[in-house]
mmCIF file of C-alpha atoms in Angstrom:
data_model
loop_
_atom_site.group_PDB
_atom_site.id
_atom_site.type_symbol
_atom_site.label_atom_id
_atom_site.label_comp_id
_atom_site.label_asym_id
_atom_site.label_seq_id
_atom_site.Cartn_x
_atom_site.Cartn_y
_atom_site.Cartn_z
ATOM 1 C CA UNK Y 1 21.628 -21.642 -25.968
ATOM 2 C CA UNK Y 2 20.017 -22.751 -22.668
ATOM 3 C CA UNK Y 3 16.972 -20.761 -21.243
ATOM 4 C CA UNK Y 4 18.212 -20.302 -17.419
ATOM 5 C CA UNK Y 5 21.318 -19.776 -16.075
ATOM 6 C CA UNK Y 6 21.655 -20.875 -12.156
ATOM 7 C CA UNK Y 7 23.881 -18.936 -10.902
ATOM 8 C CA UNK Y 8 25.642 -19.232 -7.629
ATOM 9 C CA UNK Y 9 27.840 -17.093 -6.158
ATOM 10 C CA UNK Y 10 30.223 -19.526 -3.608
ATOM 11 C CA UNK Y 11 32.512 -19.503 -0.219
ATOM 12 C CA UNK Y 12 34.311 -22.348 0.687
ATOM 13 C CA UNK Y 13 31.213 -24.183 0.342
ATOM 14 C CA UNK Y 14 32.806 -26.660 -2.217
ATOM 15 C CA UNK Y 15 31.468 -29.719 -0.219
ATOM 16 C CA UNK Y 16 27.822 -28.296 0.217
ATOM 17 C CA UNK Y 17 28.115 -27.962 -3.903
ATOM 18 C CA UNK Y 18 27.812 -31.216 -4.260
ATOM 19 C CA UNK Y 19 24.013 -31.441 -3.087
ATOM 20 C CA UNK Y 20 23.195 -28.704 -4.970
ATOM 21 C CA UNK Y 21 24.865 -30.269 -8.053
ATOM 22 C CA UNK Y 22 22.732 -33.773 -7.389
ATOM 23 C CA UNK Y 23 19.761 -31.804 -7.332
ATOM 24 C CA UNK Y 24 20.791 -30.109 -10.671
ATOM 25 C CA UNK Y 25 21.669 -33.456 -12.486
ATOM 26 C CA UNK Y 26 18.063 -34.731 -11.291
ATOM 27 C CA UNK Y 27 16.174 -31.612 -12.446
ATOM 28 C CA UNK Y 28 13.085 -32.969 -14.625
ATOM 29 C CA UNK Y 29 14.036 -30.407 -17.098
ATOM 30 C CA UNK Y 30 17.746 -29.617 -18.705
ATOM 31 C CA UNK Y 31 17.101 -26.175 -20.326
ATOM 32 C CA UNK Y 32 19.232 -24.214 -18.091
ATOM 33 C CA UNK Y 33 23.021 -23.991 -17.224
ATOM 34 C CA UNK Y 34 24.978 -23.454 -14.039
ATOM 35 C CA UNK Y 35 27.689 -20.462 -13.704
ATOM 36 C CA UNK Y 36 29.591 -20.847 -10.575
ATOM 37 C CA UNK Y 37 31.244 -17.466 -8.996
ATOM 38 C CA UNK Y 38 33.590 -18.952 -6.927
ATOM 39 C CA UNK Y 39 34.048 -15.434 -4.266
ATOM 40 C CA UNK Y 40 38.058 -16.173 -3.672
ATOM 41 C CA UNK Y 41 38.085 -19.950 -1.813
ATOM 42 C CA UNK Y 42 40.872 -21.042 -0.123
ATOM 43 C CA UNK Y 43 39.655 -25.094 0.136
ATOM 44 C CA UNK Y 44 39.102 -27.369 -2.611
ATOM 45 C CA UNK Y 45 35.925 -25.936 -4.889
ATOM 46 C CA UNK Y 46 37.849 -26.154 -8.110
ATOM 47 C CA UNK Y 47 38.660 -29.390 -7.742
ATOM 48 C CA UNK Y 48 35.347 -30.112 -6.868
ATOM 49 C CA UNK Y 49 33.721 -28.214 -9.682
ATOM 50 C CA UNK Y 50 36.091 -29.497 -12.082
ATOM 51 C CA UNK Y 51 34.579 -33.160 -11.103
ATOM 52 C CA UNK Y 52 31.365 -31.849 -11.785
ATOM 53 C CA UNK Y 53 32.342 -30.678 -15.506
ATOM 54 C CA UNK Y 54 34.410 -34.265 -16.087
ATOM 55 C CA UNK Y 55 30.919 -35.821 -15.469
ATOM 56 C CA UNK Y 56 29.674 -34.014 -18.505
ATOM 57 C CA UNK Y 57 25.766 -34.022 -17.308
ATOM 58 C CA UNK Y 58 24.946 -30.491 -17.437
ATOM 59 C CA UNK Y 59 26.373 -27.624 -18.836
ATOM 60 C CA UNK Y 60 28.755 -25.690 -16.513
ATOM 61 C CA UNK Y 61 30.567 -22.845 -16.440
ATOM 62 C CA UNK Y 62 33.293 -21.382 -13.823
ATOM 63 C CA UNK Y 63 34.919 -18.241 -12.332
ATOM 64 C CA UNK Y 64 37.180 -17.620 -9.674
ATOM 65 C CA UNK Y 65 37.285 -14.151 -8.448
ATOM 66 C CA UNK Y 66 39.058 -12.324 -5.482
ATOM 67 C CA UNK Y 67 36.944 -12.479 -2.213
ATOM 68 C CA UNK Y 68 34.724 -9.495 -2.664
ATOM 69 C CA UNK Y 69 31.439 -10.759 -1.461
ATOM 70 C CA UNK Y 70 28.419 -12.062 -2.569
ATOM 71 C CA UNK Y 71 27.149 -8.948 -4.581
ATOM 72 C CA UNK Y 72 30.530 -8.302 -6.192
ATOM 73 C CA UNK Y 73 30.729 -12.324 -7.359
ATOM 74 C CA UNK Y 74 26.644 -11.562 -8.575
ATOM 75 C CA UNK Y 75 27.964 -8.506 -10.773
ATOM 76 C CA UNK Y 76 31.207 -10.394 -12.467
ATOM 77 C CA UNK Y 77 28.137 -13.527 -12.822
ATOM 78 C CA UNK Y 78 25.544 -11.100 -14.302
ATOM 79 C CA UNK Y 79 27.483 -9.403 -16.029
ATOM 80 C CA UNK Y 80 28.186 -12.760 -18.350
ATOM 81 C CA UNK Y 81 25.193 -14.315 -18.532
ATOM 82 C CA UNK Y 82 23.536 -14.642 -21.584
ATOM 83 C CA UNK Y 83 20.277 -16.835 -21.237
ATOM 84 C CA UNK Y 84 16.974 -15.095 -21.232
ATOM 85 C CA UNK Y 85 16.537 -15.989 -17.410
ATOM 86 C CA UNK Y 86 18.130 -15.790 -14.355
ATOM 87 C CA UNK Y 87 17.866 -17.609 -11.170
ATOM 88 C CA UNK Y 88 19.961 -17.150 -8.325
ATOM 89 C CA UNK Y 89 20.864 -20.117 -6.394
ATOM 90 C CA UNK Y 90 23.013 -20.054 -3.193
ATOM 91 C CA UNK Y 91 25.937 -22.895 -2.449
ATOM 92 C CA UNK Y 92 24.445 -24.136 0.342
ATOM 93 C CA UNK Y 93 20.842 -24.731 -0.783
ATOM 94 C CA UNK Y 94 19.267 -26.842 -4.114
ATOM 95 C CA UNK Y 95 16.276 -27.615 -5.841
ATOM 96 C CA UNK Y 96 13.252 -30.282 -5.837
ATOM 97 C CA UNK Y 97 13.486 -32.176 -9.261
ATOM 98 C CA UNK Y 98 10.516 -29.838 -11.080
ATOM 99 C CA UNK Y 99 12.358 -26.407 -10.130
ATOM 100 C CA UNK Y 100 12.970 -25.563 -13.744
ATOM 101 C CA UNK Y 101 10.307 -27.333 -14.770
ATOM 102 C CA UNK Y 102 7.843 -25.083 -12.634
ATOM 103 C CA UNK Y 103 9.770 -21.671 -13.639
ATOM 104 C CA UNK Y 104 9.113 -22.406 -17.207
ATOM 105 C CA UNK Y 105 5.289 -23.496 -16.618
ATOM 106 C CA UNK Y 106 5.063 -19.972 -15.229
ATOM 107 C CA UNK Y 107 7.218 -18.206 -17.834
ATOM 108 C CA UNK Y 108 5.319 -19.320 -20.406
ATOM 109 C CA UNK Y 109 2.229 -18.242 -18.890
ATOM 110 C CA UNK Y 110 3.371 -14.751 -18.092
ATOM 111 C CA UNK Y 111 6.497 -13.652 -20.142
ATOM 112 C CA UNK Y 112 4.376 -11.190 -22.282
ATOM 113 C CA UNK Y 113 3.377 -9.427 -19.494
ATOM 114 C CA UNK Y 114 3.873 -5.486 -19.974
ATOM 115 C CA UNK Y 115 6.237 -3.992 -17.275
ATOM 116 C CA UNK Y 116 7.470 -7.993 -16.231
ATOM 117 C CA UNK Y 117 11.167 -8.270 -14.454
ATOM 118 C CA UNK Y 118 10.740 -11.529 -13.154
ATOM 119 C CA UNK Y 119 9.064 -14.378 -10.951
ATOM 120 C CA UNK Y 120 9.395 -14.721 -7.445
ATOM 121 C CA UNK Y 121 8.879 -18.410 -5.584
ATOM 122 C CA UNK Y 122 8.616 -19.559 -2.629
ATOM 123 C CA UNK Y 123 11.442 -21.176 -0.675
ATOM 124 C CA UNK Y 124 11.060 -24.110 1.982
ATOM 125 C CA UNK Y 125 13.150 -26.019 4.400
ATOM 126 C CA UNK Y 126 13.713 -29.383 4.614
ATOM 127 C CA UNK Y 127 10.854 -30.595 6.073
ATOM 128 C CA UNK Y 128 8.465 -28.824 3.710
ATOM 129 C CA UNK Y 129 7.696 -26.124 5.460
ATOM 130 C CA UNK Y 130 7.526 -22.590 3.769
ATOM 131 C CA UNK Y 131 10.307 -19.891 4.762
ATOM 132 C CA UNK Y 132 7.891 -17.747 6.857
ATOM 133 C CA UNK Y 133 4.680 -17.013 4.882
ATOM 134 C CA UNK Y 134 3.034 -18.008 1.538
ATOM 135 C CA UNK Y 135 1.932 -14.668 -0.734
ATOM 136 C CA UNK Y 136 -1.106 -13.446 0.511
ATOM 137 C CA UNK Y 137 -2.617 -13.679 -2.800
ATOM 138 C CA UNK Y 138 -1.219 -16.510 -5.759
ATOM 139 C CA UNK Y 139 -0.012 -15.181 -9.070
ATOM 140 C CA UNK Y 140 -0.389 -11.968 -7.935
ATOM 141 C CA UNK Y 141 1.395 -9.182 -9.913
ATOM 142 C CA UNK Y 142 2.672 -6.086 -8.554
ATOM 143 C CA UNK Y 143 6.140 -5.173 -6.754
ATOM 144 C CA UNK Y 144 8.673 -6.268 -4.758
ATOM 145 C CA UNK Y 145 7.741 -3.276 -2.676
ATOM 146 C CA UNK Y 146 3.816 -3.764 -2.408
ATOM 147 C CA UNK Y 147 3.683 -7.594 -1.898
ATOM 148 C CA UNK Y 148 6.717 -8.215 0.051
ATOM 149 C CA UNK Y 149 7.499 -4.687 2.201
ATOM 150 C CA UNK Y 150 3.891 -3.039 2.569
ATOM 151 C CA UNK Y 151 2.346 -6.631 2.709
ATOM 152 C CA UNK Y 152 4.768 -8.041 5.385
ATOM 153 C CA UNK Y 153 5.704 -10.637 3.708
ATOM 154 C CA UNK Y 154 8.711 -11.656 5.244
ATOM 155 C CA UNK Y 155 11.788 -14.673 4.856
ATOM 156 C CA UNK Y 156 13.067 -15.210 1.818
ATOM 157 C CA UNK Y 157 11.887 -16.109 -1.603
ATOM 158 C CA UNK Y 158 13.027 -17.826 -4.603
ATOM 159 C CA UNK Y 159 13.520 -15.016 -7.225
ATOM 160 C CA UNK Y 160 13.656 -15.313 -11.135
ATOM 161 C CA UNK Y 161 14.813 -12.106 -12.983
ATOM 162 C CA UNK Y 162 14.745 -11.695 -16.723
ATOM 163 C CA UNK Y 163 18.457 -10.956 -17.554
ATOM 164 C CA UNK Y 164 17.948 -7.833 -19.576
ATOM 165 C CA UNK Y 165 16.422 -5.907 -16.814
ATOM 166 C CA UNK Y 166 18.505 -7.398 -14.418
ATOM 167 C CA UNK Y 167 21.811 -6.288 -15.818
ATOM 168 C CA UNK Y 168 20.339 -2.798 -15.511
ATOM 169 C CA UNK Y 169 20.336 -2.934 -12.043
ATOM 170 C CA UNK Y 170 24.099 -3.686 -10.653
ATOM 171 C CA UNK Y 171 24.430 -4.193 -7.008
ATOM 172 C CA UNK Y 172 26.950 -1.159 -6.018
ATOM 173 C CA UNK Y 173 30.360 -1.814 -4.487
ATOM 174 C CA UNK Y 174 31.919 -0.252 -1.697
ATOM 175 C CA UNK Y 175 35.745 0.230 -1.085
ATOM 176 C CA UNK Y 176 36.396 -2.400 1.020
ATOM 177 C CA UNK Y 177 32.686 -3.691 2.423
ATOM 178 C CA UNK Y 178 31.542 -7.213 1.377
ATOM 179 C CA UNK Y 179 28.208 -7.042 2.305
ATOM 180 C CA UNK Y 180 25.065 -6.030 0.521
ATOM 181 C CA UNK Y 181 21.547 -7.109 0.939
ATOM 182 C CA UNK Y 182 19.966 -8.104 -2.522
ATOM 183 C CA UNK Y 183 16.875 -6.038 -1.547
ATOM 184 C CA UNK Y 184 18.541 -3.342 -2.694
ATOM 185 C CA UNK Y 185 17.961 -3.843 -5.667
ATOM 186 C CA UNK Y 186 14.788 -5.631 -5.715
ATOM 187 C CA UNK Y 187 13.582 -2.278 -4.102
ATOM 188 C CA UNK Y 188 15.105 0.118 -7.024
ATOM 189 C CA UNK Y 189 13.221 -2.224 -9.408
ATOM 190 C CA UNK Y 190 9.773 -1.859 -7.910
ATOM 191 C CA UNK Y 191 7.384 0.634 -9.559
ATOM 192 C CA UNK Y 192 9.212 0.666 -12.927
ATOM 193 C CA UNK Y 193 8.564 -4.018 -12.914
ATOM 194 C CA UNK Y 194 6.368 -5.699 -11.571
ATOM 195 C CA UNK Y 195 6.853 -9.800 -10.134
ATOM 196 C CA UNK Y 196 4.682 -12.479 -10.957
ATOM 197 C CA UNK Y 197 4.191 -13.767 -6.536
ATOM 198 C CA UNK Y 198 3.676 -17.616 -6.948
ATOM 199 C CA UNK Y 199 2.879 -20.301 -3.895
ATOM 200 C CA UNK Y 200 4.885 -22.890 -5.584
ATOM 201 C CA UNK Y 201 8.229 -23.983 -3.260
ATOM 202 C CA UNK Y 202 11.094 -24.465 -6.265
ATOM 203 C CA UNK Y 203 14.082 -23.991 -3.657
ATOM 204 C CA UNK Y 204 15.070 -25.891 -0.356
ATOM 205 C CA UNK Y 205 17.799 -24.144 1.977
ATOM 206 C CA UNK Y 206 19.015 -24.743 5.053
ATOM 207 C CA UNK Y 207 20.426 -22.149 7.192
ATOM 208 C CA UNK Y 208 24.009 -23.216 8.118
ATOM 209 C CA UNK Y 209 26.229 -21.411 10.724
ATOM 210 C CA UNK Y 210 28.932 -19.279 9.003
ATOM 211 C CA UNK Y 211 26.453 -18.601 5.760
ATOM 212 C CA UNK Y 212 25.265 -14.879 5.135
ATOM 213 C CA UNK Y 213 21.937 -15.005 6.687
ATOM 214 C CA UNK Y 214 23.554 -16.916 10.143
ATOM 215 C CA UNK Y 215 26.407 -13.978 10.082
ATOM 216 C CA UNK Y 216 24.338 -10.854 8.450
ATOM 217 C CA UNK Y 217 24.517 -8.851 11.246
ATOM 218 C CA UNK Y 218 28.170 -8.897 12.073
ATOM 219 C CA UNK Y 219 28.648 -7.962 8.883
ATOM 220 C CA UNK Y 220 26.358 -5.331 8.013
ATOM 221 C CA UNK Y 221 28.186 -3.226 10.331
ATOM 222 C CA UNK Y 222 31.086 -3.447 8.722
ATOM 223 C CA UNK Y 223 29.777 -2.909 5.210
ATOM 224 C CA UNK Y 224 27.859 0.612 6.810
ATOM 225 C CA UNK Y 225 27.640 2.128 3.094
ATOM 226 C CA UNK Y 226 25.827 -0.248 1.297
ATOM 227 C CA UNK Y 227 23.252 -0.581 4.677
ATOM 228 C CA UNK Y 228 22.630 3.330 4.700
ATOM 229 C CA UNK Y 229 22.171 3.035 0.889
ATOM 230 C CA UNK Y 230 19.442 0.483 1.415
ATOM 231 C CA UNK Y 231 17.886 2.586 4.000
ATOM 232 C CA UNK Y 232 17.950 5.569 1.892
ATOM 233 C CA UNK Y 233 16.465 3.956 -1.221
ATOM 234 C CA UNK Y 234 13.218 2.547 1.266
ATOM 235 C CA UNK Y 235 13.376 6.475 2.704
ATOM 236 C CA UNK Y 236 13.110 7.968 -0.711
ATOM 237 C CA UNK Y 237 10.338 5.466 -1.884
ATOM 238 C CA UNK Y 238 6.919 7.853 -1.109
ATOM 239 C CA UNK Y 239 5.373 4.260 -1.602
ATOM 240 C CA UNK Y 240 6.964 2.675 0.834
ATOM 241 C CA UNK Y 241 4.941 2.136 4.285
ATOM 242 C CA UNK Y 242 5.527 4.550 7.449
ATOM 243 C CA UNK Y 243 6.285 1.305 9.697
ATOM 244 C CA UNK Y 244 9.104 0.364 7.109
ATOM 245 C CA UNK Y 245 10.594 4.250 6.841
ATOM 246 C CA UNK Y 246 10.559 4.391 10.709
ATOM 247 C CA UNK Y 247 12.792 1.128 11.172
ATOM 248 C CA UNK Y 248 14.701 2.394 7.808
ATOM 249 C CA UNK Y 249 15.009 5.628 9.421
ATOM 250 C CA UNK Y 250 16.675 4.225 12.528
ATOM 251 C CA UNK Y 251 18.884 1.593 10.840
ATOM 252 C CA UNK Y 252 20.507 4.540 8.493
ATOM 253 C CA UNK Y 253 20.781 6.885 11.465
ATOM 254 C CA UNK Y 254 22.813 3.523 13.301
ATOM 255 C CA UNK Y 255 25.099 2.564 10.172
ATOM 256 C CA UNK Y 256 25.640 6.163 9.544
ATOM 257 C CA UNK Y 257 27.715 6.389 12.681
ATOM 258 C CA UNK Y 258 29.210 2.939 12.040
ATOM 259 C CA UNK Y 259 30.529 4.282 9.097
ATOM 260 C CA UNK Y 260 31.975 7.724 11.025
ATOM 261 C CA UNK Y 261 29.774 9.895 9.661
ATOM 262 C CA UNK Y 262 28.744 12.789 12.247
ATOM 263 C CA UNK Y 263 25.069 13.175 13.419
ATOM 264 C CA UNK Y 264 25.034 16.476 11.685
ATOM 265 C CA UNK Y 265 26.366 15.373 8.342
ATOM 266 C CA UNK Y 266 24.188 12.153 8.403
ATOM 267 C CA UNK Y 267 21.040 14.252 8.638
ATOM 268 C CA UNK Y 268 22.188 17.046 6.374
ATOM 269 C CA UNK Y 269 19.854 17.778 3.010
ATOM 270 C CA UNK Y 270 17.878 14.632 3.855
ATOM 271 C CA UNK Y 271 14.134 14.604 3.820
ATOM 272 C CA UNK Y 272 12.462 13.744 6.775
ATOM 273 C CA UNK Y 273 14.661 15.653 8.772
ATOM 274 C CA UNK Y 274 12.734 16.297 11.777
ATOM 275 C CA UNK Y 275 11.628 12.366 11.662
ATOM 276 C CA UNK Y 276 15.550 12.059 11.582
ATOM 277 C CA UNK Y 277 16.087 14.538 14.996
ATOM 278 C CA UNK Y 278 13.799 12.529 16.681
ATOM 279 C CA UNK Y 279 15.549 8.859 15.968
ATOM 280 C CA UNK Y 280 19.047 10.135 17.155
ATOM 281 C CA UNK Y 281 18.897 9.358 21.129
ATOM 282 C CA UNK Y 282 17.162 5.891 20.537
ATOM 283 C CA UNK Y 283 19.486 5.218 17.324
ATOM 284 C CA UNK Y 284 22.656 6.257 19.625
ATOM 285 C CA UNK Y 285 21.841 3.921 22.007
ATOM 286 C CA UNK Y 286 21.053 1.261 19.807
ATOM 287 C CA UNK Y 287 24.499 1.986 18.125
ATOM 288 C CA UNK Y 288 26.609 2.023 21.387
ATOM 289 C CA UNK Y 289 24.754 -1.840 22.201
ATOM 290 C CA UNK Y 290 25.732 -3.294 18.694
ATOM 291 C CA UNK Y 291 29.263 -1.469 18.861
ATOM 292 C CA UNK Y 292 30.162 -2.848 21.912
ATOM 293 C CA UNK Y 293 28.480 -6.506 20.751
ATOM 294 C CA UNK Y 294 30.960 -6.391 18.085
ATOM 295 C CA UNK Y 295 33.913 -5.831 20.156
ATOM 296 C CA UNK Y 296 33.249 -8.717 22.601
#
């Protein structure tokens, strides 16, 4: 059995899968495999993938699901995987040729390490620069929530999980939204793990129109359940930073009425209640703007 699995949950991306496939085939290192969720396409990614597997150069498995978004196709992938590592790799990015290669220089180094869920990278564009900010501090261990939230450490990163913690921590589904943001979860795992924060770059993206991160906010408001469940886990974290709670505080207050929930029912047997009262005229306003955005 491999070490990693790459896993990448997929869109009609099945032409962008082909760089990311390159860059797996070149990888300096061949202890990993690649599980592709393939989230319900409608173009050609099977017959793509099924090229990949005739070529025989890495080890590849498959699944085709119904379109349920990313975080449902990361469940049905996590769910299966049986390596001792996890790295999640999206269809429209890929990986310098010492990716695997660095992961393992650093697992080796730190996979002992009491109260350990995983590794987390840095990713950079094209051009070599890194996605908004290097770790304040290299190697250093703590949480999701101290180093990345607290520490304003923004952009994405290039996360490595260990699989048995990670399969304790399923992203939650939502009758009919598709759209969750993976700090979720990161954020439920801070306090009881701890990351290893590394300044080494071991994933390129690029940031095309119709991915996640180009569309995120059209979708968020129609996946309001999953957004006010991110807010509340950042409101219920006493760790968390008051700059963070306030923008948390407003963004469950907005999705809350996205999702038809009344003012009063919103608030009710929440802490930080009078925090809440005071949000609700600027939140309202803020909801009307994106409401009416959405309808245009």
């Amino acid at each position: 059995m491999k070490t990693i699995t790459i896993i990448t949950p997929t869109y009609n991306r099945g032409a962008l899968l082909k760089r990311l496939y390159a860059s797996l085939v070149s990888q300096e290192n061949d202890d990993f495999e690649w599980l592709i969720i393939d989230d319900g396409s409608t173009d050609d990614t099977d017959r793509i993938v099924q090229e990949f597997c005739n070529e025989n150069k890495i080890i590849i498995n498959y699944l085709k699901q119904e379109n349920g978004g990313k975080h449902r196709a990361l469940n049905a992938g996590i769910a299966l995987i049986k390596t001792e590592l996890i790295f999640i790799v999206d269809s429209d990015d890929y990986l310098p040729p010492d990716a695997v290669n660095t992961i393992f220089e650093y697992h080796k180094k730190y996979k002992r390490t009491p109260n350990l869920c995983g590794y987390s990278f840095l990713r950079c564009y094209e051009d070599g620069r890194v996605n908004t900010a290097y770790f304040k501090k290299d190697e250093e261990i703590s949480t999701y929530r101290d180093v990345r939230i607290n520490g304003n450490i923004g952009g994405d990163k290039a996360e490595v999980f260990f699989t048995e913690i990670l399969k304790q921590y399923p992203f939650p589904e939502y009758d009919g939204e598709k759209f969750l943001p993976e700090d979720l979860v990161w954020m439920k795992m801070s306090g009881p793990y701890q990351m290893v924060h590394i300044n080494k770059c071991i994933y390129i993206s690029e940031y095309l129109e119709g991915g996640l991160t180009k569309t995120g906010h059209s979708m968020k408001i129609y996946s309001p359940y999953g957004m006010m469940e991110r807010s509340r886990i950042y409101l219920d974290d006493s760790k968390v930073c008051y700059k963070v709670k306030v923008k948390m505080m407003m963004l469950y207050l907005i999705y809350g009425r996205f999702a038809n929930i009344s003012w009063r029912r919103i608030i009710k047997g929440r802490s930080h209640k009078v925090m809440l009262l005071l949000f609700l005229l600027p939140s309202q306003m803020i909801y009307y703007k994106w409401k009416s955005e959405s309808e245009k």
